[in-house]
Coordinates of C-alpha atoms in Angstrom, one line a residue:
M16 CA 10.7 13.5 13.0
N17 CA 10.8 16.7 15.1
A18 CA 8.2 19.4 15.3
S19 CA 10.0 21.7 12.9
Q20 CA 10.4 19.0 10.3
L21 CA 6.7 18.0 10.7
E22 CA 5.6 21.6 10.1
T23 CA 7.8 22.0 7.0
L24 CA 6.5 18.8 5.5
K25 CA 2.9 19.7 6.3
N26 CA 3.3 23.1 4.6
L27 CA 4.9 21.6 1.5
L28 CA 2.1 19.1 1.1
I29 CA -0.6 21.8 1.6
Q30 CA 1.2 24.0 -1.0
N31 CA 1.4 21.3 -3.6
S32 CA -1.9 19.4 -3.0
K33 CA -4.4 20.2 -5.8
R34 CA -7.5 18.3 -4.8
E35 CA -9.2 16.2 -2.2
G36 CA -7.8 12.6 -2.5
I37 CA -4.8 11.8 -4.6
T38 CA -2.7 14.5 -6.2
P39 CA 0.0 13.1 -8.6
T40 CA 3.2 15.1 -8.5
P41 CA 5.8 15.9 -11.2
I42 CA 8.2 13.5 -9.4
P43 CA 7.8 9.9 -10.8
G44 CA 6.3 7.5 -8.2
V45 CA 5.4 10.2 -5.7
E46 CA 1.9 11.3 -4.7
I47 CA 0.2 13.5 -2.1
F48 CA -3.0 12.4 -0.4
T49 CA -5.3 14.9 1.3
A50 CA -8.6 14.4 3.2
H51 CA -10.6 17.0 5.1
A52 CA -12.8 14.5 6.9
T53 CA -12.6 11.1 8.6
T54 CA -13.9 8.0 6.8
T55 CA -15.4 4.6 7.5
P56 CA -13.2 1.6 6.8
L57 CA -12.5 1.4 3.1
P58 CA -11.3 -1.6 1.1
V59 CA -8.3 -0.8 -1.1
V60 CA -5.2 -2.6 -2.5
Y61 CA -2.0 -1.0 -1.1
Q62 CA 0.9 -1.3 -3.4
P63 CA 4.6 -1.5 -2.2
S64 CA 5.2 2.0 -0.9
L65 CA 6.5 4.3 1.8
C66 CA 3.8 6.5 3.2
V67 CA 4.9 9.5 5.4
L68 CA 2.2 11.1 7.5
A69 CA 2.5 14.8 8.1
Q70 CA -0.9 15.4 9.7
G71 CA -3.9 13.3 10.8
E72 CA -4.2 9.7 11.8
K73 CA -5.1 6.4 10.1
Q74 CA -5.9 2.8 11.0
V75 CA -5.1 0.0 8.7
F76 CA -6.6 -3.5 9.2
M77 CA -4.7 -6.5 8.0
G78 CA -6.4 -9.7 9.0
K79 CA -6.8 -9.5 12.8
D80 CA -4.0 -7.0 13.1
V81 CA -4.7 -3.2 13.4
F82 CA -1.9 -0.8 12.6
T83 CA -2.3 2.9 13.7
Y84 CA 0.0 5.5 12.3
K85 CA 0.1 9.2 13.2
A86 CA 1.8 12.4 12.2
G87 CA 5.6 12.0 12.2
Q88 CA 5.3 8.2 11.5
F89 CA 5.6 6.2 8.3
L90 CA 4.0 3.1 7.0
V91 CA 5.8 0.7 4.7
V92 CA 4.0 -1.8 2.5
T93 CA 6.3 -4.4 0.9
V94 CA 3.9 -6.4 -1.2
D95 CA 0.5 -5.7 -2.8
L96 CA -2.0 -6.0 0.0
P97 CA -5.8 -5.8 -0.1
L98 CA -6.6 -4.1 3.1
H99 CA -9.2 -2.0 4.9
S100 CA -8.2 1.4 6.1
Q101 CA -9.9 4.2 8.0
I102 CA -8.9 7.9 8.5
T103 CA -9.5 8.5 12.1
H104 CA -8.3 12.1 12.5
A105 CA -8.9 14.8 9.8
S106 CA -10.9 18.0 9.6
A107 CA -11.3 21.1 7.4
N108 CA -8.8 23.0 9.6
A109 CA -6.4 20.2 10.0
P110 CA -6.6 17.9 7.0
Y111 CA -5.0 14.4 6.7
L112 CA -1.8 14.9 4.7
L113 CA 0.4 12.1 3.4
L114 CA 3.4 11.8 1.1
K115 CA 3.5 8.5 -0.7
V116 CA 6.6 7.2 -2.4
N117 CA 6.5 3.9 -4.5
M118 CA 9.0 1.3 -3.2
D119 CA 11.7 0.7 -5.7
S120 CA 13.0 -2.9 -5.1
A121 CA 15.8 -2.5 -7.8
L122 CA 17.1 0.6 -5.9
I123 CA 16.9 -1.2 -2.6
A124 CA 18.9 -4.1 -4.1
E125 CA 21.5 -1.6 -5.4
L126 CA 21.8 -0.1 -1.9
L127 CA 22.2 -3.4 0.0
P128 CA 26.0 -3.5 -0.1
H129 CA 26.1 -0.1 1.5
T130 CA 23.8 -0.7 4.4
Q131 CA 24.0 -2.6 7.6
T132 CA 21.2 -5.2 7.8
E133 CA 22.5 -7.3 10.8
K134 CA 20.1 -5.6 13.2
P135 CA 17.6 -7.7 15.2
V136 CA 14.4 -8.5 13.3
S137 CA 11.1 -8.6 15.2
P138 CA 8.8 -11.6 15.1
S139 CA 6.5 -9.6 12.8
A140 CA 9.3 -9.1 10.2
E141 CA 7.5 -11.2 7.6
K142 CA 4.4 -9.1 7.6
G143 CA 3.9 -7.2 4.4
L144 CA 3.1 -4.0 6.3
F145 CA 4.6 -2.1 9.3
V146 CA 4.6 1.3 11.0
G147 CA 7.6 3.2 12.5
D148 CA 8.7 6.5 13.8
M149 CA 10.4 8.6 11.2
E150 CA 14.0 9.2 12.2
T151 CA 15.4 12.8 11.8
S152 CA 17.9 12.0 9.0
T153 CA 15.2 10.1 7.1
A154 CA 12.7 12.9 7.6
D155 CA 15.3 15.4 6.1
A156 CA 15.5 13.3 3.0
A157 CA 11.7 13.0 2.7
I158 CA 11.4 16.9 3.0
R159 CA 14.0 17.4 0.3
L160 CA 12.1 15.1 -2.0
A161 CA 8.9 17.1 -1.3
E162 CA 10.7 20.4 -1.8
L163 CA 11.5 19.3 -5.4
M164 CA 7.7 19.8 -6.1
T165 CA 8.3 23.5 -5.8
T166 CA 11.2 23.5 -8.2
P167 CA 10.2 21.2 -11.0
E168 CA 13.1 22.2 -13.2
H169 CA 15.4 20.3 -10.8
I170 CA 13.4 17.1 -10.7
A171 CA 15.1 15.4 -13.8
V172 CA 18.6 15.8 -12.1
L173 CA 17.8 15.5 -8.4
A174 CA 14.7 13.3 -7.9
Q175 CA 16.4 9.9 -8.3
Q176 CA 19.3 10.8 -6.1
T177 CA 17.0 12.2 -3.4
K178 CA 14.9 9.0 -3.5
R179 CA 18.2 7.1 -3.2
E180 CA 19.2 9.0 -0.1
L181 CA 15.6 8.5 1.3
F182 CA 15.8 4.7 0.9
Y183 CA 19.4 4.6 2.1
R184 CA 18.4 6.3 5.3
L185 CA 15.4 4.1 5.7
L186 CA 17.6 1.0 5.2
R187 CA 20.1 2.2 7.8
G188 CA 17.3 2.8 10.3
R189 CA 15.6 0.6 12.8
F190 CA 13.4 -1.2 10.2
G191 CA 16.1 -1.6 7.5
A192 CA 16.4 -5.3 8.0
V193 CA 12.7 -5.8 7.3
I194 CA 12.7 -3.7 4.2
V195 CA 15.8 -5.5 2.8
R196 CA 13.8 -8.7 2.5
M197 CA 12.0 -7.2 -0.4
A198 CA 15.2 -7.4 -2.4
V199 CA 17.1 -10.3 -1.0
K200 CA 16.9 -13.2 -3.5
D201 CA 14.9 -16.2 -2.2
S202 CA 13.8 -14.5 1.0
H203 CA 10.4 -15.7 2.2
L204 CA 9.0 -12.3 1.5
Q205 CA 10.3 -12.3 -2.1
R206 CA 9.0 -15.8 -2.7
I207 CA 5.6 -15.0 -1.4
G208 CA 5.7 -11.8 -3.5
K209 CA 6.1 -14.0 -6.6
A210 CA 3.0 -16.0 -5.7
I211 CA 1.1 -12.9 -5.0
Q212 CA 1.9 -11.5 -8.5
N213 CA 0.6 -14.8 -10.0
V214 CA -2.7 -14.5 -8.0
K215 CA -3.0 -10.8 -9.3
D216 CA -2.2 -11.8 -12.9
E217 CA -4.6 -14.8 -12.8
F218 CA -7.2 -13.7 -10.3
H219 CA -10.1 -14.6 -12.7
R220 CA -9.0 -18.2 -12.9
P221 CA -9.5 -21.0 -10.3
L222 CA -7.0 -20.8 -7.6
S223 CA -4.4 -23.7 -7.2
V224 CA -2.6 -23.5 -3.9
P225 CA -0.1 -26.4 -4.9
H226 CA 0.7 -24.3 -8.0
L227 CA 1.3 -21.2 -5.9
A228 CA 3.4 -23.2 -3.4
Q229 CA 5.5 -24.4 -6.4
I230 CA 6.0 -20.9 -7.6
A231 CA 7.2 -19.9 -4.1
G232 CA 9.4 -23.0 -3.8
M233 CA 7.7 -24.2 -0.6
S234 CA 5.7 -27.1 0.6
V235 CA 1.9 -26.4 0.7
S236 CA 1.8 -26.2 4.5
S237 CA 4.8 -23.9 4.7
F238 CA 3.4 -21.7 1.9
H239 CA 0.1 -21.4 3.7
E240 CA 1.9 -20.3 6.9
H241 CA 4.1 -17.7 5.2
F242 CA 1.4 -16.3 2.9
K243 CA -0.9 -15.7 5.9
S244 CA 2.0 -14.1 7.9
V245 CA 2.8 -11.7 5.0
T246 CA -0.7 -10.8 4.0
G247 CA -3.0 -11.5 6.9
L248 CA -5.1 -13.7 4.6
S249 CA -5.3 -17.2 3.2
P250 CA -4.6 -17.4 -0.5
L251 CA -8.3 -17.9 -1.2
Q252 CA -9.2 -14.8 0.8
Y253 CA -6.6 -12.8 -0.9
Q254 CA -7.9 -13.9 -4.4
K255 CA -11.4 -13.0 -3.3
S256 CA -10.4 -9.5 -2.2
I257 CA -8.6 -8.9 -5.4
R258 CA -11.5 -10.2 -7.5
L259 CA -14.0 -8.0 -5.6
L260 CA -11.9 -4.9 -5.9
A261 CA -11.4 -5.5 -9.6
A262 CA -15.2 -6.0 -10.0
R263 CA -15.8 -2.6 -8.2
N264 CA -13.5 -0.9 -10.6
L265 CA -15.2 -2.5 -13.6
L266 CA -18.6 -1.6 -12.4
A267 CA -17.6 2.0 -11.8
A268 CA -15.6 2.5 -15.0
E269 CA -17.5 0.5 -17.6
N270 CA -21.1 0.6 -16.4
L271 CA -21.4 -3.2 -16.6
D272 CA -24.2 -5.1 -14.9
A273 CA -23.4 -7.3 -11.9
A274 CA -23.8 -10.6 -13.7
T275 CA -21.4 -9.7 -16.5
T276 CA -18.9 -8.3 -14.0
A277 CA -19.2 -11.5 -11.9
Y278 CA -18.2 -13.7 -14.8
Q279 CA -15.4 -11.4 -15.9
V280 CA -13.7 -11.5 -12.5
G281 CA -14.0 -15.3 -12.2
Y282 CA -17.3 -16.0 -10.4
E283 CA -19.5 -18.8 -11.7
S284 CA -22.5 -17.6 -9.6
P285 CA -23.8 -14.0 -9.8
S286 CA -25.8 -14.5 -6.7
Q287 CA -22.6 -15.6 -4.7
F288 CA -20.8 -12.6 -6.2
S289 CA -23.5 -10.2 -5.0
R290 CA -23.5 -11.7 -1.5
E291 CA -19.7 -11.5 -1.2
Y292 CA -19.6 -8.0 -2.8
A293 CA -22.2 -6.7 -0.2
R294 CA -20.3 -8.3 2.6
M295 CA -17.0 -6.6 1.6
F296 CA -18.4 -3.2 0.6
G297 CA -21.5 -2.8 2.7
N298 CA -23.9 -2.6 -0.1
P299 CA -25.0 -4.7 -3.2
P300 CA -23.1 -3.8 -6.4
G301 CA -25.6 -1.3 -7.9
R302 CA -26.1 0.7 -4.7
D303 CA -22.4 0.7 -3.9
V304 CA -21.4 2.0 -7.4
S305 CA -24.0 4.7 -7.2
L306 CA -22.7 5.9 -3.9
L307 CA -19.1 5.6 -5.2
K308 CA -19.8 7.9 -8.1
Q309 CA -21.5 10.4 -5.8
N310 CA -18.5 10.5 -3.4
G311 CA -15.9 10.9 -6.1
N312 CA -12.3 9.9 -5.2
W313 CA -12.8 7.0 -2.7
Q314 CA -9.3 5.4 -2.4
A315 CA -7.4 6.4 0.8
L316 CA -3.7 6.0 1.4

């Protein structure tokens, strides 16, 4: 992304951002995220998405790996990932500005016959997250998508075809072969994705790794290896993160006590729940939720 494109995208996001944090847009599956200050590392579940950064800087922690992305770069998430992320550059005069577009695996599958995917794939290709530089042609498509926010009367006709061009450009680019794995039937990424969906759907139930391996069509040892490669976590660690994030949402939204919440998300011991909750969020449940409500919108993309 060149300097002119970066300035154009930045101005479009400033123009259409309505609040601190997440601003939904009239375009289905597209959001703006704005932050005027840096943050400490925050736990959050990233959903499959393309995140284009117009201003600021962010670090994302996946297991032992740290991904840094800056203005003019993009981050792609290919499966649901519980991660920690931290805005490292943002201020009142130069806020963090990001355009988020939900990944559309059906659209990617539709585009496969029209893209070249024989390019070399890096050793990290199985990871569920990666960062890259936004190519000029891809940046043009992202800007055209953002421009539709200023002409909502055109969204019904142009939004889907503009997304189509954006993903087409992305697939034809340097990282296309990695993104393709979202849509290729029986790829390791897609198989792990099925197991991840089962963990999410059944997070409150006891975890059975052999059952998850069966869903993925892998041996238990192979499943462990590929699951950790994609998510940076073991299946048990992944489930624990999903449980604790779900518990946090319950505590904040429904004013439940810690013990009731613990049982609802699958813990048999409220004391164990409180210990693991404090380890993940930095404070015990009651204190954390109190701070959460004071701070307002806490999720960061």
